[in-house]
Each structure stands twice: as structure tokens, then as C-alpha cells.
Amino acid sequence: MPFKLPELQYPLGALSPHISAETLEFHHGKHHAKYVDTLNALTKGTEWAERPLEDVVRKAAPGPLANNAGQHWNHSFYWQCLSPKGGGDPSGKLADGIRRSFGSFDDLRREFNAAASELFGSGWAWLVLEPNGNVSLKTTPNAENPLLHGWVPLLTCDMWEHAYYIDYRHAKKKYLAAFWNVVNWEFAARQL
Ligand code: FE
């Protein structure tokens, strides 16, 4: 099968208590796995099966192929935005860009949490680099990917209910607080 579920770079329990082993078991092992299986089924015997995932994300027409490719890409990116050694504040060029756009890291976290909480329905909250060089906050609905808008994704938080319902039920804000405790700033900085 051309598209593969990436292995997590940490054990299932490594993000606990912020994100539980049970959440990762379902989110990675069931939800993400299902997107990959569906993507493989949809592309089987077509030219899409020969293309890199990013190409499918960028070029597939709206519909099931674009949705499953988008979800595969977004989740593969999300797992790398989390780390058992995460949390704290960013440094280097990323920190400079965040200070220019938001003032402080606390301001960034507050604005990110507000945008993510206000996202109606399923979707993703992103920190991106815009073509004008600004670090910005964006949200995308459902499976939509920032690449479609010309933004470079730096960091994402999955705001689908399956990302937090096991651990936090309806309390999105608790999930967002937990996210900042395991956020992988080193990964985000490498995307610049
Ligand atoms: Fe998800």
C-alpha cells in the first residue's frame, strides 16, 4: 500500500496525563489508520497512488480523496507537534516571529486558544508562516490543509472531538491547556 500510517515517535503513554494512552490508541490507531486505509482504497489502481501525499493534498478535487489525503497529512503533522519533552516557550527565529506578530508567547497562546475554541464543528488550529513573512494563526474546517492557501504550516492542534473527548469530554479549553504542556516547539522551529 503506497500510503502508510506513520509510527508515533513516543510510546502511547508518554504524553500522559496531558493526552492519555487511550486517546492516542484510538486517535492514531483507529481514526488516523482509517483515513490511511480509505486513502489507499480510493487511490488503488489510479495515478494518485504513485504520487507523494503532498501532491494529492494540493491537487485532488474537493471530495473523499482530498478529505482523506488531507486528514492523513494533518494527523502525520500533528503527531510531530507533540512531544513528551515539549512545553515551555519557543526560541530562535520562531520566537522572534511570534513576538513580532503577537507580542508575547502568552498572547499567542491566548489568541490560539480563542481561535481554536471558536472553530465551529471539526477542524484544525494552525500557526503558519504567510507568504509576506508573518507568523499567523489560522483555522481550517474539516480536513482542509494550509498548503492550499500558500501558508507554511508550523504547528497544529487537532480540534476534532476525537482528539479530546476521551480525556476531557466537552472541555476543549482543558485540552488546549494540555496541548501547550506537550507542544513540540523544536519541530515547529524546523518548519521555518
Ligand atoms: Fe484527529
Coordinates of N, CA and C and ligand atoms in Angstrom, one line a residue:
M1 N 0.8 -1.2 0.0 CA 0.0 0.0 0.0 C 0.9 1.3 0.0
P2 N 0.6 2.2 -0.9 CA 1.5 3.4 -1.0 C 1.5 4.3 0.2
F3 N 0.3 4.5 0.8 CA 0.2 5.4 1.9 C 0.3 4.6 3.2
K4 N 1.1 5.1 4.2 CA 1.4 4.3 5.4 C 1.1 5.2 6.6
L5 N 0.5 4.5 7.7 CA 0.4 5.2 8.9 C 1.7 5.3 9.6
P6 N 2.2 6.6 9.9 CA 3.5 6.8 10.5 C 3.5 6.3 11.9
E7 N 4.6 5.7 12.3 CA 4.7 5.3 13.8 C 4.8 6.6 14.6
L8 N 4.2 6.5 15.8 CA 4.4 7.6 16.7 C 5.9 7.6 17.2
Q9 N 6.5 8.8 17.4 CA 7.9 8.9 17.8 C 8.0 8.8 19.4
Y10 N 6.9 8.4 20.0 CA 6.9 8.3 21.5 C 6.0 7.2 21.9
P11 N 6.2 6.5 23.1 CA 5.2 5.5 23.5 C 3.8 6.1 23.7
L12 N 2.8 5.2 23.6 CA 1.4 5.6 23.8 C 1.2 6.4 25.1
G13 N 1.9 6.0 26.2 CA 1.6 6.6 27.5 C 2.5 7.9 27.7
A14 N 3.4 8.2 26.8 CA 4.4 9.2 27.0 C 3.9 10.6 27.2
L15 N 2.7 10.9 26.7 CA 2.1 12.3 26.8 C 1.2 12.4 28.0
S16 N 1.0 11.3 28.7 CA 0.0 11.3 29.8 C 0.7 12.1 31.0
P17 N -0.1 12.9 31.8 CA -1.6 12.9 31.8 C -2.2 13.9 30.9
H18 N -1.4 14.6 30.0 CA -1.9 15.7 29.2 C -2.8 15.1 28.1
I19 N -2.3 14.1 27.4 CA -3.0 13.3 26.4 C -2.8 11.8 26.7
S20 N -3.9 11.1 27.0 CA -3.7 9.8 27.6 C -3.3 8.7 26.5
A21 N -2.9 7.6 27.0 CA -2.6 6.5 26.1 C -3.8 6.0 25.3
E22 N -5.0 6.1 26.0 CA -6.2 5.6 25.4 C -6.6 6.6 24.2
T23 N -6.4 7.9 24.4 CA -6.7 8.8 23.3 C -5.8 8.5 22.1
L24 N -4.5 8.3 22.4 CA -3.5 8.1 21.3 C -3.8 6.7 20.6
E25 N -4.2 5.7 21.4 CA -4.5 4.4 20.9 C -5.7 4.5 19.9
F26 N -6.7 5.3 20.2 CA -7.9 5.5 19.3 C -7.6 6.5 18.2
H27 N -7.0 7.6 18.6 CA -6.8 8.7 17.6 C -5.8 8.3 16.5
H28 N -4.7 7.7 16.9 CA -3.7 7.3 16.0 C -4.0 5.9 15.4
G29 N -4.3 5.0 16.3 CA -4.5 3.6 15.8 C -5.8 3.3 15.2
K30 N -6.8 4.1 15.4 CA -8.2 3.9 14.8 C -8.5 5.0 13.8
H31 N -8.6 6.3 14.3 CA -9.0 7.4 13.4 C -8.0 7.6 12.2
H32 N -6.7 7.8 12.6 CA -5.8 8.1 11.6 C -5.6 6.9 10.7
A33 N -5.6 5.7 11.3 CA -5.4 4.5 10.5 C -6.5 4.3 9.4
K34 N -7.7 4.7 9.8 CA -8.9 4.6 8.9 C -8.7 5.6 7.7
Y35 N -8.2 6.8 8.0 CA -8.0 7.7 6.9 C -7.0 7.1 5.9
V36 N -5.9 6.5 6.4 CA -4.9 5.9 5.6 C -5.5 4.8 4.8
D37 N -6.3 3.9 5.4 CA -6.9 2.8 4.7 C -7.8 3.3 3.6
T38 N -8.6 4.3 3.9 CA -9.6 4.8 2.9 C -8.8 5.4 1.8
L39 N -7.7 6.2 2.1 CA -6.9 6.8 1.0 C -6.3 5.7 0.1
N40 N -5.8 4.6 0.7 CA -5.3 3.6 -0.1 C -6.4 2.9 -1.0
A41 N -7.6 2.8 -0.4 CA -8.7 2.2 -1.2 C -9.1 3.1 -2.3
L42 N -9.2 4.4 -2.1 CA -9.6 5.3 -3.1 C -8.6 5.5 -4.2
T43 N -7.3 5.3 -3.9 CA -6.3 5.6 -4.9 C -5.8 4.3 -5.6
K44 N -6.3 3.2 -5.1 CA -5.8 1.9 -5.7 C -6.1 1.8 -7.2
G45 N -5.0 1.5 -8.0 CA -5.1 1.4 -9.4 C -5.2 2.7 -10.1
T46 N -5.1 3.8 -9.5 CA -5.1 5.2 -10.1 C -3.7 5.8 -10.1
E47 N -3.6 6.9 -10.8 CA -2.3 7.5 -10.9 C -2.0 8.2 -9.5
W48 N -3.0 8.5 -8.7 CA -2.8 9.1 -7.4 C -1.9 8.2 -6.5
A49 N -2.0 6.9 -6.7 CA -1.2 6.0 -5.8 C 0.3 6.2 -6.0
E50 N 0.7 6.8 -7.2 CA 2.1 6.9 -7.5 C 2.6 8.2 -7.0
R51 N 1.7 9.1 -6.5 CA 2.1 10.5 -6.2 C 2.4 10.7 -4.7
P52 N 3.3 11.6 -4.4 CA 3.5 11.9 -3.0 C 2.2 12.4 -2.3
L53 N 2.1 12.2 -1.0 CA 0.9 12.7 -0.3 C 0.6 14.2 -0.5
E54 N 1.7 15.0 -0.4 CA 1.5 16.4 -0.6 C 0.9 16.8 -1.9
D55 N 1.2 16.1 -2.9 CA 0.7 16.3 -4.3 C -0.8 16.0 -4.3
V56 N -1.2 14.9 -3.6 CA -2.6 14.6 -3.5 C -3.4 15.7 -2.8
V57 N -2.8 16.1 -1.7 CA -3.4 17.2 -0.8 C -3.6 18.4 -1.7
R58 N -2.6 18.8 -2.4 CA -2.6 20.0 -3.2 C -3.5 20.0 -4.4
K59 N -3.6 18.8 -5.1 CA -4.3 18.7 -6.4 C -5.6 18.0 -6.5
A60 N -6.0 17.2 -5.5 CA -7.2 16.4 -5.6 C -8.4 17.4 -5.5
A61 N -9.4 17.1 -6.3 CA -10.6 18.0 -6.3 C -11.3 17.7 -5.0
P62 N -12.1 18.7 -4.5 CA -12.9 18.5 -3.2 C -13.7 17.3 -3.3
G63 N -13.7 16.5 -2.2 CA -14.4 15.2 -2.1 C -13.6 14.3 -1.2
P64 N -14.0 13.0 -1.3 CA -13.4 12.0 -0.4 C -11.9 11.8 -0.5
L65 N -11.4 11.9 -1.7 CA -9.9 11.7 -1.9 C -9.2 12.9 -1.2
A66 N -9.6 14.1 -1.5 CA -9.0 15.3 -0.9 C -9.2 15.2 0.7
N67 N -10.3 14.8 1.1 CA -10.6 14.8 2.6 C -9.7 13.7 3.3
N68 N -9.5 12.6 2.7 CA -8.7 11.5 3.4 C -7.2 11.8 3.3
A69 N -6.8 12.4 2.1 CA -5.4 12.8 2.0 C -5.1 13.9 3.0
G70 N -6.0 14.9 3.1 CA -5.8 16.0 4.0 C -5.7 15.5 5.4
Q71 N -6.6 14.6 5.8 CA -6.6 14.1 7.2 C -5.3 13.3 7.5
H72 N -4.8 12.5 6.5 CA -3.6 11.8 6.6 C -2.4 12.8 6.8
W73 N -2.4 13.8 6.0 CA -1.3 14.8 6.1 C -1.4 15.5 7.5
N74 N -2.6 16.0 7.8 CA -2.7 16.8 9.0 C -2.4 16.0 10.3
H75 N -2.8 14.8 10.3 CA -2.5 13.9 11.5 C -1.0 13.6 11.6
S76 N -0.4 13.3 10.4 CA 1.0 13.0 10.4 C 1.8 14.2 11.0
F77 N 1.4 15.4 10.6 CA 2.0 16.6 11.1 C 1.7 16.8 12.6
Y78 N 0.5 16.6 13.0 CA 0.1 16.8 14.4 C 0.9 15.9 15.4
W79 N 1.1 14.7 15.0 CA 1.9 13.8 16.0 C 3.2 14.4 16.2
Q80 N 3.8 15.0 15.2 CA 5.2 15.6 15.4 C 5.1 16.9 16.2
C81 N 3.9 17.5 16.3 CA 3.8 18.7 17.1 C 3.7 18.5 18.5
L82 N 3.7 17.2 18.9 CA 3.6 16.8 20.3 C 4.9 16.1 20.7
S83 N 5.3 16.2 22.0 CA 6.5 15.6 22.5 C 6.4 15.4 24.0
P84 N 6.9 14.3 24.5 CA 7.0 14.1 26.0 C 7.9 15.2 26.6
K85 N 8.9 15.7 25.7 CA 9.8 16.7 26.2 C 9.4 18.1 25.8
G86 N 8.1 18.2 25.4 CA 7.6 19.5 24.9 C 7.2 20.5 26.0
G87 N 6.5 21.5 25.6 CA 6.0 22.6 26.5 C 7.0 23.7 26.5
G88 N 6.8 24.6 27.4 CA 7.7 25.8 27.5 C 7.4 26.8 26.4
D89 N 8.5 27.6 26.2 CA 8.4 28.6 25.1 C 9.3 28.3 24.0
P90 N 9.0 28.9 22.8 CA 9.9 28.7 21.6 C 11.1 29.5 21.8
S91 N 12.1 29.3 20.9 CA 13.3 30.1 20.9 C 13.7 30.4 19.5
G92 N 14.8 31.2 19.3 CA 15.4 31.4 18.0 C 14.5 32.3 17.1
K93 N 14.6 32.0 15.8 CA 13.8 32.8 14.8 C 12.3 32.7 14.9
L94 N 11.9 31.5 15.4 CA 10.4 31.3 15.6 C 9.9 32.2 16.7
A95 N 10.7 32.3 17.8 CA 10.3 33.1 18.9 C 10.3 34.6 18.4
D96 N 11.3 35.0 17.6 CA 11.3 36.4 17.1 C 10.0 36.7 16.3
G97 N 9.6 35.7 15.4 CA 8.5 35.9 14.6 C 7.2 35.9 15.4
I98 N 7.1 35.1 16.4 CA 5.9 35.1 17.3 C 5.8 36.5 18.1
R99 N 7.0 37.0 18.6 CA 7.0 38.2 19.3 C 6.5 39.4 18.4
R100 N 7.0 39.3 17.1 CA 6.6 40.4 16.1 C 5.1 40.4 15.9
S101 N 4.5 39.2 15.8 CA 3.1 39.1 15.4 C 2.2 39.2 16.6
F102 N 2.6 38.7 17.8 CA 1.6 38.5 18.9 C 2.1 39.3 20.1
G103 N 3.3 39.8 20.2 CA 3.8 40.5 21.4 C 4.5 39.5 22.3
S104 N 3.8 38.6 22.9 CA 4.4 37.6 23.8 C 3.9 36.2 23.5
F105 N 4.5 35.2 24.1 CA 4.1 33.8 24.0 C 2.7 33.6 24.7
D106 N 2.5 34.3 25.8 CA 1.2 34.2 26.5 C 0.1 34.8 25.6
D107 N 0.4 35.9 24.9 CA -0.6 36.4 23.9 C -0.9 35.4 22.8
L108 N 0.2 34.8 22.3 CA 0.0 33.8 21.2 C -0.9 32.7 21.7
R109 N -0.6 32.2 22.9 CA -1.4 31.0 23.5 C -2.8 31.5 23.7
R110 N -3.1 32.7 24.2 CA -4.4 33.2 24.4 C -5.2 33.3 23.1
E111 N -4.5 33.9 22.1 CA -5.2 34.0 20.8 C -5.4 32.7 20.1
F112 N -4.4 31.8 20.2 CA -4.6 30.5 19.6 C -5.7 29.7 20.2
N113 N -5.8 29.8 21.6 CA -6.9 29.1 22.3 C -8.2 29.6 21.9
A114 N -8.3 31.0 21.8 CA -9.6 31.6 21.4 C -10.0 31.1 20.0
A115 N -9.1 31.2 19.1 CA -9.5 30.8 17.7 C -9.8 29.4 17.6
A116 N -9.1 28.5 18.3 CA -9.3 27.1 18.3 C -10.7 26.7 18.9
S117 N -11.0 27.4 20.0 CA -12.2 27.1 20.8 C -13.4 27.6 19.9
E118 N -13.3 28.7 19.2 CA -14.4 29.3 18.5 C -14.6 28.5 17.1
L119 N -13.7 27.7 16.7 CA -13.9 26.9 15.5 C -15.2 26.1 15.6
F120 N -16.1 26.3 14.8 CA -17.4 25.7 14.9 C -17.4 24.3 14.1
G121 N -17.6 23.2 14.8 CA -17.5 21.9 14.1 C -16.1 21.4 14.1
S122 N -15.8 20.5 13.3 CA -14.5 19.8 13.3 C -13.5 20.7 12.5
G123 N -12.2 20.6 12.9 CA -11.2 21.3 12.1 C -9.9 21.4 12.8
W124 N -9.1 22.3 12.4 CA -7.7 22.4 12.9 C -7.3 23.8 13.2
A125 N -6.5 24.0 14.2 CA -5.9 25.3 14.5 C -4.5 25.2 14.2
W126 N -4.0 26.3 13.5 CA -2.6 26.3 13.0 C -1.8 27.6 13.3
L127 N -0.6 27.4 13.5 CA 0.4 28.5 13.4 C 1.1 28.3 12.1
V128 N 1.0 29.4 11.3 CA 1.6 29.3 9.9 C 2.5 30.4 9.6
L129 N 3.3 30.3 8.6 CA 4.1 31.4 8.0 C 3.4 31.8 6.7
E130 N 3.0 33.0 6.7 CA 2.4 33.5 5.5 C 3.4 34.0 4.4
P131 N 3.0 34.1 3.2 CA 4.0 34.5 2.1 C 4.6 35.8 2.4
N132 N 4.0 36.7 3.2 CA 4.6 38.0 3.5 C 5.6 37.9 4.6
G133 N 5.8 36.7 5.2 CA 6.8 36.5 6.2 C 6.3 36.6 7.6
N134 N 5.0 36.9 7.8 CA 4.4 37.0 9.1 C 4.0 35.6 9.6
V135 N 4.2 35.4 10.9 CA 3.7 34.2 11.6 C 2.3 34.5 12.0
S136 N 1.3 33.7 11.6 CA -0.1 34.0 11.9 C -0.8 32.8 12.4
L137 N -2.0 33.0 13.0 CA -2.9 32.0 13.4 C -4.0 31.8 12.3
K138 N -4.3 30.5 12.0 CA -5.4 30.2 11.1 C -6.1 29.0 11.6
T139 N -7.4 28.9 11.2 CA -8.1 27.7 11.5 C -8.6 27.2 10.1
T140 N -8.7 25.8 10.0 CA -9.2 25.3 8.8 C -10.3 24.3 9.2
P141 N -11.4 24.2 8.4 CA -12.5 23.3 8.7 C -12.2 21.9 8.2
N142 N -12.7 20.9 8.9 CA -12.7 19.5 8.5 C -11.3 19.1 8.2
A143 N -11.0 18.7 6.9 CA -9.7 18.1 6.5 C -8.8 19.2 5.8
E144 N -9.2 20.4 5.8 CA -8.5 21.4 5.0 C -7.1 21.6 5.5
N145 N -6.2 21.8 4.5 CA -4.8 21.9 4.8 C -4.3 23.3 4.4
P146 N -3.4 23.9 5.2 CA -2.9 25.2 5.0 C -2.1 25.4 3.6
L147 N -1.6 24.2 3.1 CA -0.8 24.3 1.9 C -1.7 24.8 0.7
L148 N -3.0 24.6 0.8 CA -4.0 25.0 -0.2 C -4.1 26.5 -0.3
H149 N -3.7 27.2 0.8 CA -3.7 28.7 0.9 C -2.4 29.3 0.7
G150 N -1.3 28.5 0.5 CA 0.0 29.1 0.3 C 0.7 29.4 1.7
W151 N 0.1 28.9 2.7 CA 0.7 29.1 4.1 C 1.7 27.9 4.4
V152 N 2.8 28.2 5.1 CA 3.7 27.1 5.5 C 3.2 26.7 6.9
P153 N 2.8 25.5 7.1 CA 2.4 25.1 8.5 C 3.6 25.0 9.4
L154 N 3.4 25.6 10.6 CA 4.5 25.5 11.6 C 4.1 24.6 12.8
L155 N 2.8 24.7 13.1 CA 2.3 23.9 14.3 C 0.8 23.7 14.1
T156 N 0.3 22.6 14.6 CA -1.2 22.4 14.6 C -1.7 21.8 15.8
C157 N -3.0 22.1 16.1 CA -3.7 21.4 17.1 C -5.0 20.8 16.5
D158 N -5.2 19.5 16.6 CA -6.4 18.9 16.1 C -7.6 19.2 16.9
M159 N -8.6 19.9 16.3 CA -9.8 20.3 17.1 C -11.0 19.5 16.8
W160 N -10.8 18.3 16.2 CA -11.9 17.3 16.1 C -12.2 16.8 17.5
E161 N -13.4 16.5 17.7 CA -13.8 15.9 19.1 C -13.0 14.7 19.4
H162 N -12.6 13.9 18.4 CA -11.9 12.6 18.7 C -10.6 12.9 19.4
A163 N -10.1 14.1 19.2 CA -8.7 14.5 19.8 C -8.8 14.6 21.3
Y164 N -10.0 15.0 21.8 CA -10.0 15.3 23.3 C -11.2 14.7 24.0
Y165 N -12.1 14.0 23.4 CA -13.3 13.7 24.1 C -13.1 12.6 25.1
I166 N -12.2 11.7 24.9 CA -11.9 10.6 25.9 C -11.3 11.2 27.1
D167 N -10.4 12.2 27.0 CA -9.7 12.8 28.2 C -10.5 13.9 28.8
Y168 N -11.1 14.7 28.0 CA -11.7 16.0 28.5 C -13.2 16.2 28.2
R169 N -13.8 15.2 27.6 CA -15.2 15.3 27.2 C -15.4 16.6 26.4
H170 N -16.3 17.5 26.8 CA -16.6 18.7 26.0 C -15.7 19.8 26.3
A171 N -14.8 19.6 27.3 CA -14.0 20.8 27.8 C -12.8 21.0 26.9
K172 N -13.0 21.7 25.7 CA -12.0 22.0 24.8 C -10.9 22.8 25.4
K173 N -11.2 23.7 26.3 CA -10.2 24.6 26.9 C -9.2 23.8 27.7
K174 N -9.6 22.7 28.4 CA -8.7 21.9 29.2 C -7.8 21.1 28.2
Y175 N -8.3 20.7 27.1 CA -7.5 20.0 26.1 C -6.4 21.0 25.5
L176 N -6.8 22.2 25.3 CA -5.9 23.2 24.7 C -4.8 23.5 25.8
A177 N -5.2 23.6 27.1 CA -4.2 23.8 28.1 C -3.2 22.7 28.1
A178 N -3.7 21.5 28.0 CA -2.8 20.3 28.0 C -1.9 20.3 26.8
F179 N -2.4 20.7 25.6 CA -1.6 20.8 24.4 C -0.4 21.6 24.6
W180 N -0.5 22.7 25.3 CA 0.7 23.6 25.5 C 1.7 22.9 26.4
N181 N 1.3 22.0 27.2 CA 2.3 21.3 28.0 C 3.1 20.2 27.3
V182 N 2.7 19.8 26.1 CA 3.4 18.8 25.3 C 3.7 19.4 23.9
V183 N 3.6 20.7 23.7 CA 3.8 21.2 22.4 C 5.3 21.1 22.0
N184 N 5.6 20.7 20.8 CA 7.0 20.5 20.3 C 7.5 21.7 19.5
W185 N 8.0 22.7 20.3 CA 8.5 23.9 19.6 C 9.7 23.6 18.7
E186 N 10.5 22.6 19.0 CA 11.6 22.3 18.2 C 11.2 21.9 16.8
F187 N 10.1 21.1 16.7 CA 9.6 20.7 15.4 C 9.0 21.9 14.7
A188 N 8.3 22.8 15.4 CA 7.7 24.0 14.7 C 8.8 24.9 14.2
A189 N 9.9 25.0 15.0 CA 11.0 25.9 14.5 C 11.7 25.3 13.3
R190 N 11.7 24.0 13.1 CA 12.3 23.4 11.9 C 11.5 23.6 10.7
Q191 N 10.2 24.0 10.8 CA 9.4 24.2 9.6 C 9.7 25.6 9.0
L192 N 10.3 26.5 9.7 CA 10.5 27.8 9.2 C 11.5 27.8 8.0
Ligands
FE1 FE -7.8 13.7 14.6

